[in-house]
Short mmCIF file of C-alpha atoms in Angstrom, two decimals:
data_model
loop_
_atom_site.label_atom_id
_atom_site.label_comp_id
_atom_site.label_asym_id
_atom_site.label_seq_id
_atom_site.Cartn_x
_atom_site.Cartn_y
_atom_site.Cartn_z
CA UNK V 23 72.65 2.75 68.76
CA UNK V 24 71.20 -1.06 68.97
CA UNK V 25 73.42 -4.09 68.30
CA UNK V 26 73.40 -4.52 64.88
CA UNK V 27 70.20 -7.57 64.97
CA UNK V 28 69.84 -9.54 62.37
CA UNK V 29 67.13 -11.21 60.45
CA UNK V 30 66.13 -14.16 62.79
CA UNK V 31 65.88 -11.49 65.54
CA UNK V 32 63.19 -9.75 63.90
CA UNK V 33 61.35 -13.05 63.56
CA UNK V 34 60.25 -12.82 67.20
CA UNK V 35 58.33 -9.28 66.50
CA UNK V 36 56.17 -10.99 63.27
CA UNK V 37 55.61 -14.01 61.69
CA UNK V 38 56.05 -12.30 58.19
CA UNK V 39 59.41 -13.44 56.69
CA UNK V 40 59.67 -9.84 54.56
CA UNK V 41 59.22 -8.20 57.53
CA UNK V 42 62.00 -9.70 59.62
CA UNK V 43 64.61 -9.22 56.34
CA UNK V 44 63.59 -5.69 55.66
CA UNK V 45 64.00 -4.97 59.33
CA UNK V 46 67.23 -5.71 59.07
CA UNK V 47 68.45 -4.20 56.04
CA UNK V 48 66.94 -1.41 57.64
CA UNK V 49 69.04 -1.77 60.84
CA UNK V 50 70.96 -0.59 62.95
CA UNK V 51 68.52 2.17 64.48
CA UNK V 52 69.29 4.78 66.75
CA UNK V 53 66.97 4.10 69.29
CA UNK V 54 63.61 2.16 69.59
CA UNK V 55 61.75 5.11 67.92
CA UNK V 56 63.70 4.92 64.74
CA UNK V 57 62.99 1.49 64.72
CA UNK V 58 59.78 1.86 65.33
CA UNK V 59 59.36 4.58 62.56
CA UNK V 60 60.93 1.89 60.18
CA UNK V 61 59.08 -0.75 61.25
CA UNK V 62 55.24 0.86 60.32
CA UNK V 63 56.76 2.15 57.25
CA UNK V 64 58.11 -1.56 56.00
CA UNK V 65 55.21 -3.18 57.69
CA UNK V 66 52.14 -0.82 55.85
CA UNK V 67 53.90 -0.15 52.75
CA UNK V 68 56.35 -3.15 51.57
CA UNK V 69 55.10 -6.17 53.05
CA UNK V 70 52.18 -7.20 50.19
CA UNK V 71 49.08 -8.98 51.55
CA UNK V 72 50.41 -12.16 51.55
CA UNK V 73 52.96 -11.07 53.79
CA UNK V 74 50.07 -9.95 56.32
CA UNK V 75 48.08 -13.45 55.83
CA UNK V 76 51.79 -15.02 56.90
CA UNK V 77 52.41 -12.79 60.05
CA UNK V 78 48.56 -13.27 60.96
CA UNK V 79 49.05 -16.95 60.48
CA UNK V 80 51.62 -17.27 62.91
CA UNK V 81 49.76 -16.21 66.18
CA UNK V 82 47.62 -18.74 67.90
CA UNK V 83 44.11 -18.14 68.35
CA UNK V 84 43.28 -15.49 71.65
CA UNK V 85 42.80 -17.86 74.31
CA UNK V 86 43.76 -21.33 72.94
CA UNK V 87 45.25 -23.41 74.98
CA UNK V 88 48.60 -24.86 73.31
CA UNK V 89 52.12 -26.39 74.11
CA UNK V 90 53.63 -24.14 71.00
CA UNK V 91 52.58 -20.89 72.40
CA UNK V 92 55.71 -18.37 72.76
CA UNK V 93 56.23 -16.43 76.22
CA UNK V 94 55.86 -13.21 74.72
CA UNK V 95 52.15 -14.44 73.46
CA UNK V 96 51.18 -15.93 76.78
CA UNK V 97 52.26 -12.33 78.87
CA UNK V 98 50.13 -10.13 75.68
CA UNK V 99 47.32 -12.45 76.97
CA UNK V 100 47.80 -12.57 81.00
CA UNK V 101 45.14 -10.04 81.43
CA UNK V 102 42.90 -12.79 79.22
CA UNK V 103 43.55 -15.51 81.16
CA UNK V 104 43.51 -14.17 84.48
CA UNK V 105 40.03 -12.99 83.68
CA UNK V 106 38.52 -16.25 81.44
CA UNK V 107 35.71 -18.43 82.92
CA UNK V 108 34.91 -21.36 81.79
CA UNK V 109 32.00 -20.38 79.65
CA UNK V 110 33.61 -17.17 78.01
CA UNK V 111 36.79 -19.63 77.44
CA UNK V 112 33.69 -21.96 75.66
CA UNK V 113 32.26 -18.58 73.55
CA UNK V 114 35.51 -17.27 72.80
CA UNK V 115 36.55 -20.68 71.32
CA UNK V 116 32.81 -21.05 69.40
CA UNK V 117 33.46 -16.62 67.94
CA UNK V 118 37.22 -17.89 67.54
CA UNK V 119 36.41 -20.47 65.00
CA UNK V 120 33.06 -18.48 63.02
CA UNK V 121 35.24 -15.48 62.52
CA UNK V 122 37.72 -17.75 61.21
CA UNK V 123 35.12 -19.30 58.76
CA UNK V 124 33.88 -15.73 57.47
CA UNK V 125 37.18 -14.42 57.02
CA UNK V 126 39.59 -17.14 56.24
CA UNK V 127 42.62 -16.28 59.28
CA UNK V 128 42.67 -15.98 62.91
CA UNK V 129 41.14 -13.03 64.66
CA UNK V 130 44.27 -10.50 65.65
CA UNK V 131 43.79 -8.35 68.21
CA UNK V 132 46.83 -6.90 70.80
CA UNK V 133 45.63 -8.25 73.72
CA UNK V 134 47.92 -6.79 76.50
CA UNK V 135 46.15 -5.40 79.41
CA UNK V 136 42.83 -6.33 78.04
CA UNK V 137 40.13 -8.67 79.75
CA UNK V 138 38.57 -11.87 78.35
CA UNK V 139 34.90 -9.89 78.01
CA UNK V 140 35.84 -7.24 76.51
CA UNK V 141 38.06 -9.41 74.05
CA UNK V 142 34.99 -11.25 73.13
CA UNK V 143 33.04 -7.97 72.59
CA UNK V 144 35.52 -6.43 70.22
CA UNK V 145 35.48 -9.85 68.08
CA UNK V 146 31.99 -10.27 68.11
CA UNK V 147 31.63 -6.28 66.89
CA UNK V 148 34.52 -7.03 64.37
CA UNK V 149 32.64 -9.85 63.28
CA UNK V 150 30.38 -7.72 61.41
CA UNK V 151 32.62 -6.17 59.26
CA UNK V 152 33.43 -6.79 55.79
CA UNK V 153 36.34 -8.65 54.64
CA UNK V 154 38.18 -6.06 53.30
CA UNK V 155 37.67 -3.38 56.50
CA UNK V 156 38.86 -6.24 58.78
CA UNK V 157 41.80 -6.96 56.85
CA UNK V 158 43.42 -3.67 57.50
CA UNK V 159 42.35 -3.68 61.13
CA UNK V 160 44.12 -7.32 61.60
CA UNK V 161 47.00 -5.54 60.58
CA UNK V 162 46.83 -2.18 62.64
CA UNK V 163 46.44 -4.59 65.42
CA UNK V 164 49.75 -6.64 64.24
CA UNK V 165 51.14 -3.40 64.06
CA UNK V 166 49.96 -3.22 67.70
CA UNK V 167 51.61 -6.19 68.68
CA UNK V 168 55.09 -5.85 66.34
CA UNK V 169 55.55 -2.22 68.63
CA UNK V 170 54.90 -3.93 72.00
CA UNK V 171 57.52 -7.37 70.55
CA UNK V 172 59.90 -4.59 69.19
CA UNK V 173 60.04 -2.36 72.78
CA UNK V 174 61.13 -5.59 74.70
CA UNK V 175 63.32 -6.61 72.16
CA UNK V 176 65.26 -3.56 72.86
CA UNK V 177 64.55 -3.77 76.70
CA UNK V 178 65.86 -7.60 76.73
CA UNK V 179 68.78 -6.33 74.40
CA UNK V 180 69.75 -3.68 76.47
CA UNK V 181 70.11 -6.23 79.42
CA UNK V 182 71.93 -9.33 77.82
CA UNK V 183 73.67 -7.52 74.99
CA UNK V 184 76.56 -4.91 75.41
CA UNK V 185 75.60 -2.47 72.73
CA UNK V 186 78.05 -1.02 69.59
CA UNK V 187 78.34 2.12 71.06
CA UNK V 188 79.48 0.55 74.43
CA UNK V 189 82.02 -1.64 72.76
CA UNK Q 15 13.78 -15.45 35.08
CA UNK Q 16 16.84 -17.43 33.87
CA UNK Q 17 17.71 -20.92 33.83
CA UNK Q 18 18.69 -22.78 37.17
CA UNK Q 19 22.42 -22.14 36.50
CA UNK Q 20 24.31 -24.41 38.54
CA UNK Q 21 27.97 -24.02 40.43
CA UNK Q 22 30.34 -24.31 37.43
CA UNK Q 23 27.87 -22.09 35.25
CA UNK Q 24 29.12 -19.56 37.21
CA UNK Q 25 33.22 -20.61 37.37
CA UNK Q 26 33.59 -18.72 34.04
CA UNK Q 27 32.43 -15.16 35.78
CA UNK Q 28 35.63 -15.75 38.50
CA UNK Q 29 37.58 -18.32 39.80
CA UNK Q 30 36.70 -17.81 43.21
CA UNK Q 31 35.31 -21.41 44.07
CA UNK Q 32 33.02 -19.97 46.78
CA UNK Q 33 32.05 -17.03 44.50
CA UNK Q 34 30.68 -19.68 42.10
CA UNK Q 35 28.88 -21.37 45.25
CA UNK Q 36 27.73 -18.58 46.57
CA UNK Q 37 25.69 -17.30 42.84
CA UNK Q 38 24.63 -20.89 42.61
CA UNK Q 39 23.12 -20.97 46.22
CA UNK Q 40 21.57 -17.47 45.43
CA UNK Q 41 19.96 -18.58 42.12
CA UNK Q 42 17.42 -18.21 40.24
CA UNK Q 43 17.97 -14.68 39.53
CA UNK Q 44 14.79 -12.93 38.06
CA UNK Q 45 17.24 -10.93 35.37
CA UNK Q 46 20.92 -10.01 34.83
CA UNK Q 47 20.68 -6.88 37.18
CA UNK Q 48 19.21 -9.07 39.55
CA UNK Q 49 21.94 -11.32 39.26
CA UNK Q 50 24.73 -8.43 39.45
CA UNK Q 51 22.96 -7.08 42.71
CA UNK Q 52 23.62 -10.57 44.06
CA UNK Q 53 27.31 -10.65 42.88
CA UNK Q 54 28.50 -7.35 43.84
CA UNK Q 55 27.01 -8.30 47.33
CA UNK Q 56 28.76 -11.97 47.51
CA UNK Q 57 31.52 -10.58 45.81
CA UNK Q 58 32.43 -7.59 48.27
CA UNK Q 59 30.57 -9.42 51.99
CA UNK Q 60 31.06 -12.84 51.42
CA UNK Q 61 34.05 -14.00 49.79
CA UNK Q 62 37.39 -13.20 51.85
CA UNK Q 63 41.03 -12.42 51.29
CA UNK Q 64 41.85 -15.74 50.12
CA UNK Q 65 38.88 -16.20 48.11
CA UNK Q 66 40.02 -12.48 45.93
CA UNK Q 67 43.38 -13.67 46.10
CA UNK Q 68 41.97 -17.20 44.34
CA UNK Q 69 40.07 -15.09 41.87
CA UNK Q 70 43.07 -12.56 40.59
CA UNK Q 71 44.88 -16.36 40.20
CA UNK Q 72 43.11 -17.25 37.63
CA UNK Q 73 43.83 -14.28 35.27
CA UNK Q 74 46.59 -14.48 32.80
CA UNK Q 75 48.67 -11.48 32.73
CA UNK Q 76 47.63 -8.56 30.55
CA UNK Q 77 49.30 -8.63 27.57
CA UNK Q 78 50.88 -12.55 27.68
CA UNK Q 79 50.59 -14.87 25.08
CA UNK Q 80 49.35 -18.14 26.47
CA UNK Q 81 47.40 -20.96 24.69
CA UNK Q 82 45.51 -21.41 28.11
CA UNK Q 83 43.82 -17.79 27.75
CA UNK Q 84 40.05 -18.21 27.37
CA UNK Q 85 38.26 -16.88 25.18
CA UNK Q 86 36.35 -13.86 27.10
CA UNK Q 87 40.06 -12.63 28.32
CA UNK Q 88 40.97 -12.87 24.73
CA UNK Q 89 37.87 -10.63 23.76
CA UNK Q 90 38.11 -8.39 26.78
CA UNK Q 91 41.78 -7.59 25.74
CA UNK Q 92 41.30 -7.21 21.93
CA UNK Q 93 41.52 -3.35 22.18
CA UNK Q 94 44.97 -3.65 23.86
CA UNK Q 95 46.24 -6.24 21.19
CA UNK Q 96 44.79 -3.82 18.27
CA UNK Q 97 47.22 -1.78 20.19
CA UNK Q 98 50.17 -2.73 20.94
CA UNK Q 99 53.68 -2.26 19.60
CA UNK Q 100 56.88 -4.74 20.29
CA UNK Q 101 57.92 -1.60 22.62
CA UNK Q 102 54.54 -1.36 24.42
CA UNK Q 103 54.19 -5.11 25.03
CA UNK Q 104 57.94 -5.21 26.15
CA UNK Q 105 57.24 -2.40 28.55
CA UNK Q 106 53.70 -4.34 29.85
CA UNK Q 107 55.72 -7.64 30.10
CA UNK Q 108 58.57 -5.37 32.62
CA UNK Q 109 55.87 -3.39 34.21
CA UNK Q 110 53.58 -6.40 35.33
CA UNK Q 111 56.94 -8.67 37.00
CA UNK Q 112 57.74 -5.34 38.81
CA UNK Q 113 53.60 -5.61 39.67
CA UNK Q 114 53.84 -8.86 40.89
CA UNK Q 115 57.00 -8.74 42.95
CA UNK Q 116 55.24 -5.38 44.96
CA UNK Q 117 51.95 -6.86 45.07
CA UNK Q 118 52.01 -10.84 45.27
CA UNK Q 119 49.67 -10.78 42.95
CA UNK Q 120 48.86 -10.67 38.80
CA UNK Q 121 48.03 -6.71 37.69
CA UNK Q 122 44.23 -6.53 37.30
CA UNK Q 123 42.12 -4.37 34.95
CA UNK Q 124 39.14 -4.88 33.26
CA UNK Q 125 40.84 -4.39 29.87
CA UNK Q 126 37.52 -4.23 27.64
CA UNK Q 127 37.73 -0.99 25.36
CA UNK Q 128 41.28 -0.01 26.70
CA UNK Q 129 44.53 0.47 24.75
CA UNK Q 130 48.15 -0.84 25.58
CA UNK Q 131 49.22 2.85 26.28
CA UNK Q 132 46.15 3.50 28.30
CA UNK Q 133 46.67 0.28 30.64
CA UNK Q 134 50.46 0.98 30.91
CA UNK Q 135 49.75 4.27 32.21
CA UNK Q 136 47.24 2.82 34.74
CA UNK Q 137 49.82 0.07 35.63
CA UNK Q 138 52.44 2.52 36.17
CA UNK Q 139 50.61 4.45 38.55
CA UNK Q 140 48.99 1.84 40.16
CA UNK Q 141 52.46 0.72 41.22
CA UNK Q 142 52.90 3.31 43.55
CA UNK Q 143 49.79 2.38 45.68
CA UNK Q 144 50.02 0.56 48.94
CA UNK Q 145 49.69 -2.96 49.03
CA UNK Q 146 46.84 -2.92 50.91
CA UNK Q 147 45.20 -0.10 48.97
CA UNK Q 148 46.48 -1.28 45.27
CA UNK Q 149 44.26 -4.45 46.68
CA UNK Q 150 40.80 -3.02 47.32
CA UNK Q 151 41.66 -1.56 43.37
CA UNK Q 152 41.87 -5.06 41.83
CA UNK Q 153 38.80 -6.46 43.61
CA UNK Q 154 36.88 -3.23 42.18
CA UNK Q 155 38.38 -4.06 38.82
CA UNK Q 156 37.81 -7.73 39.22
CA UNK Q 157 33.88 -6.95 39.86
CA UNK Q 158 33.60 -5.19 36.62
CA UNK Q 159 35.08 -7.65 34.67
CA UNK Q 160 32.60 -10.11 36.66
CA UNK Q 161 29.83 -7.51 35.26
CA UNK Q 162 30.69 -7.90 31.84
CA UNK Q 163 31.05 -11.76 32.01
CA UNK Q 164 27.68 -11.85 33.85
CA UNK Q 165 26.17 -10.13 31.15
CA UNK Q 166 27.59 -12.49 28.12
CA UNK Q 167 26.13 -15.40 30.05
CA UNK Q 168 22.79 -14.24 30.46
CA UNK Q 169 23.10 -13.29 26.80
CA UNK Q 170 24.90 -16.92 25.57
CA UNK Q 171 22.54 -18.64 27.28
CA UNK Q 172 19.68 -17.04 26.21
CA UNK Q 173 20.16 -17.67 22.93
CA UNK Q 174 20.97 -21.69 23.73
CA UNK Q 175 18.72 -22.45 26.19
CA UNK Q 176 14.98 -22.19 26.46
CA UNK Q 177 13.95 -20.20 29.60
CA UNK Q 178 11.81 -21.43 32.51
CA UNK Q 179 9.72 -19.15 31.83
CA UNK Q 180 9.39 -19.85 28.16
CA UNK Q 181 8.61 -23.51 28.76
#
């Protein structure tokens, strides 16, 4: 059984306020799957589509360089960084900001383990799509990123945090 | 081929800003279908999240009484006020807060020819959609009521303005 976590520790996994309160009136979990299982179900079928825009609003753009970056975003994009160049840096900015124009928020995509070029294939393909289609995949790939947030939460947990059934 | 309809021409049809700039920018259309091929186009492509969001803003709720309803919402809910019943309108007033509070957003339904029981119905099972599915249904819904408003301008102002064509 996990600690019993409360709202503001669900805040780390998405930037969707609903999210992090459901989460927790959903808690505690018996292990990471049951949270896990919880989390798609509040985060596909409760949290409305402004609650995506606000999770999707709170990730920087892939690649941007900036003081107010969290640790956990700089390690999902290590494999980014260690493999940008100057000029895919340059085109990633320049696709960065036109898929931003088309469709109005910053392209999502769970970047852990994945290389700059093949980053700035998959938003140049995504590009393409229609609003509506690349809505829902901005949000499978939050979903992406809320698993991968939710598994260290649990891991750093485990470490710092003696748990209820240990007490 | 209709008259050089300008940006606010088109603010009536939906009150997506970049819809209307978008029609205006595609103008002159050489007849109404022409003009719906170019809407359903910049309507489902072009105009994102925020912009459908913007749109389903600027409807009232079905079934409120509001001195700011215009007159084509009036019209394209007369059926449903011919009607309604205290109970039915209580039950619409319930049903579309319960909307809202799932959703974020107003309930949408192009209303024209439908009954109060008919569109309670449709609200009610509506409601259990997913957010993200219950949204692709109001954009469809807000199209066809784009259609029909589409239609009454080409039709208004072709009885109060001379065509270029005709001059």
């Amino acid at each position: 059984m996990e600690p019993l976590w409360k709202e503001q520790d669900y805040v780390c996994c998405s930037g969707s306020k609903r999210f992090a309160k459901e989460m927790a009136a959903a808690s505690p979990f018996a292990d990471l799957d049951h949270a896990l299982q919880s989390a798609r179900d509040i985060w596909f079928n409760k949290i409305d589509v402004n609650g995506w825009l606000e999770a999707f609003a709170a990730h920087p753009a892939i690649g941007a360089a900036s003081p107010s970056i969290s640790q956990w975003s700089k390690e999902e994009q290590s494999t980014a960084l260690a493999t940008a160049t100057d000029s895919t840096v340059l085109e990633l900015v320049e696709w960065n900001a036109r898929y931003r124009e088309k469709f109005g928020f910053v392209f999502l995509i769970c970047a852990s383990g994945r290389g700059t070029p093949e980053i700035l294939a998959e938003l140049k393909k995504r590009y393409l799509n229609r609003p509506i289609v690349e809505f829902e995949i901005a949000a499978q790939e939050e979903m992406k990123i809320i698993e991968l947030r939710l598994a260290k939460l649990f891991k750093t947990q485990a470490r710092t945090t003696p748990s209820v059934t240990a007490q």
